[in-house]
Coordinates of C-alpha atoms and ligand atoms in Angstrom, one line a residue:
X1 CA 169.2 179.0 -8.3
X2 CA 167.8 177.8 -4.9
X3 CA 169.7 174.8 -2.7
X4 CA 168.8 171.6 -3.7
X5 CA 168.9 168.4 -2.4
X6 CA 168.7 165.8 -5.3
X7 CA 169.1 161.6 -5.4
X8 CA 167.2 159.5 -7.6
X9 CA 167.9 155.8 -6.8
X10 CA 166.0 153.9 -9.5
X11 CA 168.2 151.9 -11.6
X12 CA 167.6 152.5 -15.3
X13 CA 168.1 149.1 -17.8
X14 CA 167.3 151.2 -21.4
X15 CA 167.2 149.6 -25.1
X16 CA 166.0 145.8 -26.5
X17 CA 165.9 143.1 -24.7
X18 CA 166.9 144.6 -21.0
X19 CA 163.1 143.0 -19.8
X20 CA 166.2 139.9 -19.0
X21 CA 168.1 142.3 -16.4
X22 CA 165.1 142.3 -14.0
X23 CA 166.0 138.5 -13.5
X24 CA 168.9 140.0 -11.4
X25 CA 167.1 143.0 -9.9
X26 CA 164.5 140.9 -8.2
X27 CA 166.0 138.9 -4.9
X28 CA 166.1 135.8 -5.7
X29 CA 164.1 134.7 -2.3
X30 CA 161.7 137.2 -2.8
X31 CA 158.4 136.1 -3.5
X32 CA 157.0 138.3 -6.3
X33 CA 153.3 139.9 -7.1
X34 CA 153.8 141.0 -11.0
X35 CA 150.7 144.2 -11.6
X36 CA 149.2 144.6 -14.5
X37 CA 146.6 146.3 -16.4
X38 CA 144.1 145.4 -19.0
X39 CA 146.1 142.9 -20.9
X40 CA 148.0 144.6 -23.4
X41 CA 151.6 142.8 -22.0
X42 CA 149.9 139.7 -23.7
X43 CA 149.7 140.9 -26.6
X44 CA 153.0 142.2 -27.7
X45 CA 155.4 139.7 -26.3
X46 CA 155.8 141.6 -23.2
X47 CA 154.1 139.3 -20.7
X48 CA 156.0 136.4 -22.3
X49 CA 159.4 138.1 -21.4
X50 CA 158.8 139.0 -17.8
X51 CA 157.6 134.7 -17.4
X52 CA 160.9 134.0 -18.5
X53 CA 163.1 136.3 -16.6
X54 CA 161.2 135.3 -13.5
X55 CA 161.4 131.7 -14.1
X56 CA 163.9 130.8 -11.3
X57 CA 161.5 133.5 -9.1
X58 CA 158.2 132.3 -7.1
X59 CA 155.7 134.9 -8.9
X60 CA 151.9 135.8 -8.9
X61 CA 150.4 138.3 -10.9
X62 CA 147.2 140.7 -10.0
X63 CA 145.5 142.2 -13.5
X64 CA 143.0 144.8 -14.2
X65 CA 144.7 148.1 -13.1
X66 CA 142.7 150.3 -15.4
X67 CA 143.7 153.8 -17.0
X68 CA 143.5 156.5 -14.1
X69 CA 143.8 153.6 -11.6
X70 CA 140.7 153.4 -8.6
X71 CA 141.0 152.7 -5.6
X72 CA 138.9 149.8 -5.0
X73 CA 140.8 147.8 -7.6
X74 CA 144.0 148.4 -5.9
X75 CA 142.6 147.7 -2.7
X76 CA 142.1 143.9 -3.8
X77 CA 145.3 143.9 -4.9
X78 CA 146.4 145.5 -1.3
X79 CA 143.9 142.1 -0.1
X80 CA 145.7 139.5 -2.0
X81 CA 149.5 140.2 -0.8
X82 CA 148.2 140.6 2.7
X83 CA 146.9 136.9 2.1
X84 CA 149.5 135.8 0.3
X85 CA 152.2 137.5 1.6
X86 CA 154.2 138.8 -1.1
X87 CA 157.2 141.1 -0.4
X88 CA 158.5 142.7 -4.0
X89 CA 156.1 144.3 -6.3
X90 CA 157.0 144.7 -10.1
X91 CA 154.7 147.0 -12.5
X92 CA 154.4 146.3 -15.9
X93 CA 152.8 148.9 -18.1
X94 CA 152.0 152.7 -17.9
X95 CA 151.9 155.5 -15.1
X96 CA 148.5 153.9 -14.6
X97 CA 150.2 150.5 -13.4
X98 CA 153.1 151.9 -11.8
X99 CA 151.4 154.8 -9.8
X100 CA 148.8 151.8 -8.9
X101 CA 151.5 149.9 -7.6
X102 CA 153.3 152.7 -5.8
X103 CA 149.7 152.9 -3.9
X104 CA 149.6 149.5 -3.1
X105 CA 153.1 149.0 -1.9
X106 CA 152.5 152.1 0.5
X107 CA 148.3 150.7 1.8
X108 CA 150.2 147.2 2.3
X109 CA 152.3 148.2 4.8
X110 CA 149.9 151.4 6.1
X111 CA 149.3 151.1 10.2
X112 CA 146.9 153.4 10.1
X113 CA 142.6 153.2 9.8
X114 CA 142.2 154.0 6.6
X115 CA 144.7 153.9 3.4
X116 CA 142.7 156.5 1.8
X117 CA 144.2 159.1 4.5
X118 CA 147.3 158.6 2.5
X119 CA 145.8 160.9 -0.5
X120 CA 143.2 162.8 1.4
X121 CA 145.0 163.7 4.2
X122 CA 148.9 163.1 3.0
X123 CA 149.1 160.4 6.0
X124 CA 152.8 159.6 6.6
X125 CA 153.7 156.4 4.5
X126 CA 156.4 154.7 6.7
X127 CA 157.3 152.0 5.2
X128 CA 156.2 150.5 1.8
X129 CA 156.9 147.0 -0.2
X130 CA 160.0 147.4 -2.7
X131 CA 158.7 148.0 -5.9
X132 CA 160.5 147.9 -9.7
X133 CA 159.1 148.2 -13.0
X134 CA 158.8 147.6 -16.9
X135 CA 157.6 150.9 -18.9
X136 CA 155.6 150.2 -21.6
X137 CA 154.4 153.7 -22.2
X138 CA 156.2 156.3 -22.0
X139 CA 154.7 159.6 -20.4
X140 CA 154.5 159.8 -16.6
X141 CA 158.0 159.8 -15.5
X142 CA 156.8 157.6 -13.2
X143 CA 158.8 154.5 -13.6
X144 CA 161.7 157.0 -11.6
X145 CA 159.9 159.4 -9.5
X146 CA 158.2 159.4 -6.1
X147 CA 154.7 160.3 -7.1
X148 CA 151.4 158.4 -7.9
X149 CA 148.2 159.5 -8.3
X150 CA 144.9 157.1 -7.7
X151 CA 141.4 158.0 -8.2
X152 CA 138.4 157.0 -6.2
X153 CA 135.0 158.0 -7.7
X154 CA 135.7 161.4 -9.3
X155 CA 138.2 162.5 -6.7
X156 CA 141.7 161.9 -8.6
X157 CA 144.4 163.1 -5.7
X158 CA 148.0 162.2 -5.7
X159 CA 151.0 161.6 -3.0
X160 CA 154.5 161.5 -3.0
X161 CA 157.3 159.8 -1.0
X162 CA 160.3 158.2 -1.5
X163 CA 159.4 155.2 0.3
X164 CA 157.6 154.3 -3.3
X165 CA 160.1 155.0 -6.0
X166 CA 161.1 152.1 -7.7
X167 CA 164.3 150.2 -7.4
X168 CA 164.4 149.5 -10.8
X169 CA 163.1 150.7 -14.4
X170 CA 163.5 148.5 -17.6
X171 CA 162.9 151.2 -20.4
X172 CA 163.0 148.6 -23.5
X173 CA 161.3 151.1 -27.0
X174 CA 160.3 148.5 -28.5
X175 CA 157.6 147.2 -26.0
X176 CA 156.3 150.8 -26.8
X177 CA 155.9 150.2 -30.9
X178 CA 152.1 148.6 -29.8
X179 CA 150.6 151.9 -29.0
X180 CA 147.9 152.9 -30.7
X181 CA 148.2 156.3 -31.7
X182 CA 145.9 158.1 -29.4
X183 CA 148.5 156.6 -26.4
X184 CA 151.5 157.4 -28.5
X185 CA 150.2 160.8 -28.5
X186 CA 149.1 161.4 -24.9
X187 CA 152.5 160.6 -24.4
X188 CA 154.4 163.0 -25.6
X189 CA 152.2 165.6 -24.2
X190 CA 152.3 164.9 -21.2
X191 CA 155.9 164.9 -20.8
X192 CA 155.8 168.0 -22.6
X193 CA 153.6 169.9 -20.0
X194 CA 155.9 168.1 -17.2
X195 CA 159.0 170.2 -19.0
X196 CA 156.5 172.7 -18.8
X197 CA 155.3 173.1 -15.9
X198 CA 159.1 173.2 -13.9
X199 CA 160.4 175.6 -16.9
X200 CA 157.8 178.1 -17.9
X201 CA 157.6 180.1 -14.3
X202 CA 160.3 182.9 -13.9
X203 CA 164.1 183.2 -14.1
X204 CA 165.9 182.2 -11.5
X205 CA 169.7 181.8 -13.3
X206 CA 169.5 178.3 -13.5
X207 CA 170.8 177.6 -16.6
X208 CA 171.4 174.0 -16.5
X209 CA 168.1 172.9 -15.7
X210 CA 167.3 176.0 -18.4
X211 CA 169.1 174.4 -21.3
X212 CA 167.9 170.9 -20.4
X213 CA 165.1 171.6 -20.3
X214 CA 164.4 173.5 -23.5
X215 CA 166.4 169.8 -24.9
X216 CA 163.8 167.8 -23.9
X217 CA 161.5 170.0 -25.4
X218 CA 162.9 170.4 -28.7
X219 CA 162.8 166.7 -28.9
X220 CA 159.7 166.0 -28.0
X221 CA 158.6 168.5 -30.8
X222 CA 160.8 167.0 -33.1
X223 CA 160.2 163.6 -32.9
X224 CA 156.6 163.5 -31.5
X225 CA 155.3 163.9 -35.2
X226 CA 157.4 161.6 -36.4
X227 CA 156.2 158.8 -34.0
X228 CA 152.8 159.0 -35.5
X229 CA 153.9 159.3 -39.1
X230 CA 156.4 156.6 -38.9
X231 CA 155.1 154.1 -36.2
X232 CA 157.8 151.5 -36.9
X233 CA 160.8 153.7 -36.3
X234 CA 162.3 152.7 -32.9
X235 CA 165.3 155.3 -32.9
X236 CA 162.4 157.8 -32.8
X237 CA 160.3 156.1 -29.7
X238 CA 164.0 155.5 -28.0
X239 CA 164.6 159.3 -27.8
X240 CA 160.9 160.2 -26.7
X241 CA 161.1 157.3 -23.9
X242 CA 164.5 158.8 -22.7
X243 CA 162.6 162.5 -22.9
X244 CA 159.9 161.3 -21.2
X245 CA 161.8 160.1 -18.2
X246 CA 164.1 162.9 -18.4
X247 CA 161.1 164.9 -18.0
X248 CA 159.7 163.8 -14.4
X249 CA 162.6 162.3 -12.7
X250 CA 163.5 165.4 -10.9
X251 CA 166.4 166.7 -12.4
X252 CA 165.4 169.5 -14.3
X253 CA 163.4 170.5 -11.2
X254 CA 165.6 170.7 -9.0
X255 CA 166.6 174.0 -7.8
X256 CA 164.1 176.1 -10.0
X257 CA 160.4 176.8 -8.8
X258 CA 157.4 175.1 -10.2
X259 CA 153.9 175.8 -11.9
X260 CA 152.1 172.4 -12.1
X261 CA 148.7 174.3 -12.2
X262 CA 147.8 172.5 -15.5
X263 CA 147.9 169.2 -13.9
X264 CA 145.4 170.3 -10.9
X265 CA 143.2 171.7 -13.4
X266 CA 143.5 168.5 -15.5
X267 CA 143.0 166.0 -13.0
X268 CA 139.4 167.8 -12.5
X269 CA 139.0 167.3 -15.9
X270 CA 139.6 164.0 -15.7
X271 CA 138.2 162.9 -12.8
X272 CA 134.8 164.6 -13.3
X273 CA 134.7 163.6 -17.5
X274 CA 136.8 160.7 -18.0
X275 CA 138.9 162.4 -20.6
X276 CA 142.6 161.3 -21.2
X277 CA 145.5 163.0 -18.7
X278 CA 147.4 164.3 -21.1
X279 CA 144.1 165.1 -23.3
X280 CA 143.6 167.4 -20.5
X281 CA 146.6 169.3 -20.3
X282 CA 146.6 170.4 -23.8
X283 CA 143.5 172.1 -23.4
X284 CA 144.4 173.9 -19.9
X285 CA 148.0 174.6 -20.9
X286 CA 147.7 177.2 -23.7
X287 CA 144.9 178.7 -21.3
X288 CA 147.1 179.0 -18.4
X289 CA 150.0 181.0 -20.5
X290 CA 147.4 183.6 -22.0
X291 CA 146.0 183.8 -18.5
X292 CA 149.5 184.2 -16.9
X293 CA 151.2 186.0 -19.2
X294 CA 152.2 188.6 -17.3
X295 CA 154.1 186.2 -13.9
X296 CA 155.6 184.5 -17.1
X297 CA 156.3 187.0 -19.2
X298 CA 160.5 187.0 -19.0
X299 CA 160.5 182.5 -19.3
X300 CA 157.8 182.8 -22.2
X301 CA 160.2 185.3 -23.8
X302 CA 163.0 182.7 -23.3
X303 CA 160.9 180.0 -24.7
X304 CA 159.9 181.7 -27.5
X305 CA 163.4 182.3 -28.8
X306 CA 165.0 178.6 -27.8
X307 CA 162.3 176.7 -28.6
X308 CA 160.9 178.4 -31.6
X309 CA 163.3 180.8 -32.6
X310 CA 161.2 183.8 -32.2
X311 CA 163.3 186.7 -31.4
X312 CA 161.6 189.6 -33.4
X313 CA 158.2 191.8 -33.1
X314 CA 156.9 193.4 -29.6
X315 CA 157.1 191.3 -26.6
X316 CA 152.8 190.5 -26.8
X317 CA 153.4 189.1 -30.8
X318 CA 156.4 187.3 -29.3
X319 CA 154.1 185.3 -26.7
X320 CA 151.6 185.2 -29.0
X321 CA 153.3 183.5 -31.3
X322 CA 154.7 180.9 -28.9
X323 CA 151.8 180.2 -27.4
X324 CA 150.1 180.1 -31.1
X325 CA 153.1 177.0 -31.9
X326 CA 152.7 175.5 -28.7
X327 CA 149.1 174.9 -29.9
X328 CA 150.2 173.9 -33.1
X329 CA 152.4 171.1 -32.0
X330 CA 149.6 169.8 -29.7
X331 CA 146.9 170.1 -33.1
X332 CA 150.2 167.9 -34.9
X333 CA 149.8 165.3 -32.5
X334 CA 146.5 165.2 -32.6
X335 CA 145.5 166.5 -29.5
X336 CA 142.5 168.9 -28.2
X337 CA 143.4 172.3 -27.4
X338 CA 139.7 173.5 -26.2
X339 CA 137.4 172.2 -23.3
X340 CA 134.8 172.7 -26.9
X341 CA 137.1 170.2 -28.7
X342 CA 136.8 168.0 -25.9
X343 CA 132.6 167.8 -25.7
X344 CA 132.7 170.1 -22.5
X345 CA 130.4 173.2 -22.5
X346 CA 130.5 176.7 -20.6
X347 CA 127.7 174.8 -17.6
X348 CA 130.3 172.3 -17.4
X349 CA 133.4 174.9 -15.7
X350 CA 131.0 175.8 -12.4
X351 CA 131.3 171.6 -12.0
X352 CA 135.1 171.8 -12.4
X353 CA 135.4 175.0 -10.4
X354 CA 134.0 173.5 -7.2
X355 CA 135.8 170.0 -7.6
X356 CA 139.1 172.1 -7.2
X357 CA 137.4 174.3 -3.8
X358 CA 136.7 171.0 -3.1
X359 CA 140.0 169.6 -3.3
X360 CA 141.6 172.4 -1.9
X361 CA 143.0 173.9 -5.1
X362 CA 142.9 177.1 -4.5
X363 CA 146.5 178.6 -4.5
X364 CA 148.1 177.0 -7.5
X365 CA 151.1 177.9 -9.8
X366 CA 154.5 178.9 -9.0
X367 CA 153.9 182.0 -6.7
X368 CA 150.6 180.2 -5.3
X369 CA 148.8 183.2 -6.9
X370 CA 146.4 181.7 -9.0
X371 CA 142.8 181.4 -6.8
X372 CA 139.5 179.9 -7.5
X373 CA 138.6 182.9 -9.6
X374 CA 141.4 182.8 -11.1
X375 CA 141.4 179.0 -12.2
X376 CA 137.8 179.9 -13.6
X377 CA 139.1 182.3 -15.5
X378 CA 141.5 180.0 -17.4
X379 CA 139.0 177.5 -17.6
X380 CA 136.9 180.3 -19.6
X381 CA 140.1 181.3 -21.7
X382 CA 140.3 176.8 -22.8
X383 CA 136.5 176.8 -23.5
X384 CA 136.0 178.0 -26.9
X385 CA 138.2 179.1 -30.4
Ligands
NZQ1 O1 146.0 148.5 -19.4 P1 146.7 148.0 -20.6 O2 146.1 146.9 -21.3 O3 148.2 147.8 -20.4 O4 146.6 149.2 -21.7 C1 147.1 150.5 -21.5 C2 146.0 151.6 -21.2 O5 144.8 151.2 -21.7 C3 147.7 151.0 -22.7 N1 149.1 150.6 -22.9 C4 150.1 150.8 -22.1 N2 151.3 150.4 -22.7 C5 150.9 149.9 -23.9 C6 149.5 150.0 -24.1 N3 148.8 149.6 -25.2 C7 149.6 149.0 -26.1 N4 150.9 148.9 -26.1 C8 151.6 149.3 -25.0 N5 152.9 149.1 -24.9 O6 147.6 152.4 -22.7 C9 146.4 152.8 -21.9 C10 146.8 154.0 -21.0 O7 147.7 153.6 -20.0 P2 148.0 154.5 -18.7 O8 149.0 153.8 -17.9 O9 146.7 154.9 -18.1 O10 148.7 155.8 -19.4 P3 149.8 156.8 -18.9 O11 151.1 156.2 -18.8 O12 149.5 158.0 -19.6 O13 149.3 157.0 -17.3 C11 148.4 157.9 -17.0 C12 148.2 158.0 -15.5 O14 149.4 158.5 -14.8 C13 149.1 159.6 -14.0 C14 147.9 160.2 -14.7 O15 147.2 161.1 -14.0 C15 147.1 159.0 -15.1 O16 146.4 158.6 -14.0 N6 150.3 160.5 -13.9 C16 151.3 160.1 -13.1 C17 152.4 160.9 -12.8 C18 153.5 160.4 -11.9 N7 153.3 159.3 -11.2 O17 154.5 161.1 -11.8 C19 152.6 162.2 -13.4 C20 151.6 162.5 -14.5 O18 151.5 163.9 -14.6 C21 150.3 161.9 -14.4 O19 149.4 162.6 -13.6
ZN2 ZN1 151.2 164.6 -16.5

């Protein structure tokens, strides 16, 4: 295992009816801009919640932070406390809100020219607004991690600092039970490749992190189905909430080296095409273990057994056959596994190739081995069945 330095600060309020504890979380002399995104709080009795727990507060809210949020809509928001002057920030909604808010706490207090440097150039964010939040999709890890990710145009680059974790998270599953299935599905893929991408590398004896990993995991298989087959049942969306924080809030990577490949090669996806994070990960992941077999070899052996109880045949049918049920869990929830099954054709990888050169992209995965050509290749390996 390799020294570690972990602390993650954000409060957690989990289960019904914990939207009331943000009432004491926020100062009361604080004055408050509530972020939101394209109105789904107002429909399922979230926005209503939040109105009265901040009904002793002075509050504003900001709307429209869309899916993959831009740029110039957070920049208004950046506009309006600047204006207005308001000093805590509280998300409500998905990693879209919250990493839009973690952006516009860190721009609303940025000295320098131009906020933008903080994702292109990783500009030092000194100081940023306090920020807490109310997850109402559960996926990102987000709501207790220091990362955010903001798009501008087809560039979609991320940044991380501590300065922007939030204080707070209220994790309430029932705020989740208005998904629609498509959301419900991204997910629990996407905390899935998180798990992923910090456990499938190589050994390094960490067995903790190992075992709870491989948890999360199991759950997420287990119970991901279920959430589309039985969309009422809120024991099931409580464990994949828990799972999907667990996931990204840096405990299980702590200590152990990381992939995240997947996620560079999705946000091209994304940025250049439109099509959903996590939609994007399912296609690149099974691409990335055929293509990387060999680094991966002794973790895909481990995941093969623990995950999916394979422990017979030759190591190739072992890895084939885990990466063959990895697929099939992303097909159960309903997810693209191909750049075909996604509308993308074989023209459309020399586009994604050069938006990762251009983004700098060009030593990813755990040893920093995999190059331009090499993400090409795995790009070829997603394309077609
Ligand atoms: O905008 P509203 O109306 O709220 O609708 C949203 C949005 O259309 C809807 N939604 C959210 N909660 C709902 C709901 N609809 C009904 N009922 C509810 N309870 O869902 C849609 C998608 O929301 P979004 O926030 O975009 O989804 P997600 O949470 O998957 O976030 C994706 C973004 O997070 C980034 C992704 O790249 C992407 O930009 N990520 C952030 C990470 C981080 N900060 O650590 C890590 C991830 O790997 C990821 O990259
Ligand atoms: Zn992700």
């Amino acid at each position: 295992m390799n020294p570690f330095s972990y602390h993650n600060p954000t409060r957690i309020h989990f289960g019904e009816g914990q939207i009331a504890a943000i009432t004491a979380e926020i100062p009361k002399d604080s004055k408050v801009l509530v972020l939101y995104g394209g109105g789904s709080i107002k429909q399922n009795g979230v926005y209503e919640q939040v109105t009265q727990a901040l009904s002793d507060h002075q509050w504003a809210e900001f709307s429209g932070i869309e899916p993959n949020p831009q740029y110039d809509t957070l920049m208004k928001a950046v506009e309006k406390i600047q204006t207005e002057g308001f000093d805590y920030l509280l998300a409500v909604g998905g990693g879209s809100v919250i990493d839009g808010t973690k952006f516009i706490a860190a721009a609303a207090c940025f000295k320098g020219q131009d906020p933008w440097d903080i994702l292109a150039k990783h500009a030092p964010v000194e100081t940023a607004l306090p920020i807490g939040c109310i997850l109402t999709l559960p996926a990102t890890g987000s709501e207790s991690n220091k990362g955010a990710v903001v798009s501008r145009g087809k560039d979609k680059l991320s940044f991380m600092t501590a300065k922007v974790q939030p204080a707070f998270a209220v994790l309430d599953p029932a705020t989740t039970l208005s998904l629609s299935p498509r959301q419900i599905s991204n997910g629990v893929v996407d905390a899935f490749v998180h798990v992923m991408e910090q456990y499938l590398t190589f050994p390094v004896d960490a067995k903790v992190q190992d075992r709870f990993a491989e948890g999360l995991l199991l759950t997420l298989i287990e119970e991901g189905p279920k959430a589309l087959e039985n969309p009422d049942d809120l024991t099931v969306r409580a464990n994949i909430m828990w799972s999907a924080t667990q996931a990204l809030n840096g405990l299980i990577g702590v200590g152990v080296p990381q992939d995240w490949a997947t996620h560079m090669i999705g946000h091209e996806l994304t940025g250049n095409y439109g099509i959903d994070h996590a939609r994007t990960l399912s296609i690149v992941l099974p691409a990335v273990m055929k293509a990387r077999r060999q680094d991966k070899e002794a973790k895909l052996l481990q995941y093969a057994e623990r995950v999916f109880g394979l422990t017979e045949g030759s190591t190739d049918s072992r890895i084939d056959a885990a990466i063959a049920q990895t697929e099939a869990f992303f097909k159960a929830m309903d997810v693209p596994v191909r750049l075909t099954d996604a509308g993308l054709a074989e023209s459309d990888i020399q586009v994604l190739v050069s938006s990762l050169e251009k983004h700098g992209m060009t030593a990813l995965g755990e040893h920093g081995r995999i190059a331009i050509a090499d993400s090409e290749m795995i790009l070829n390996t997603a394309l077609a069945h």
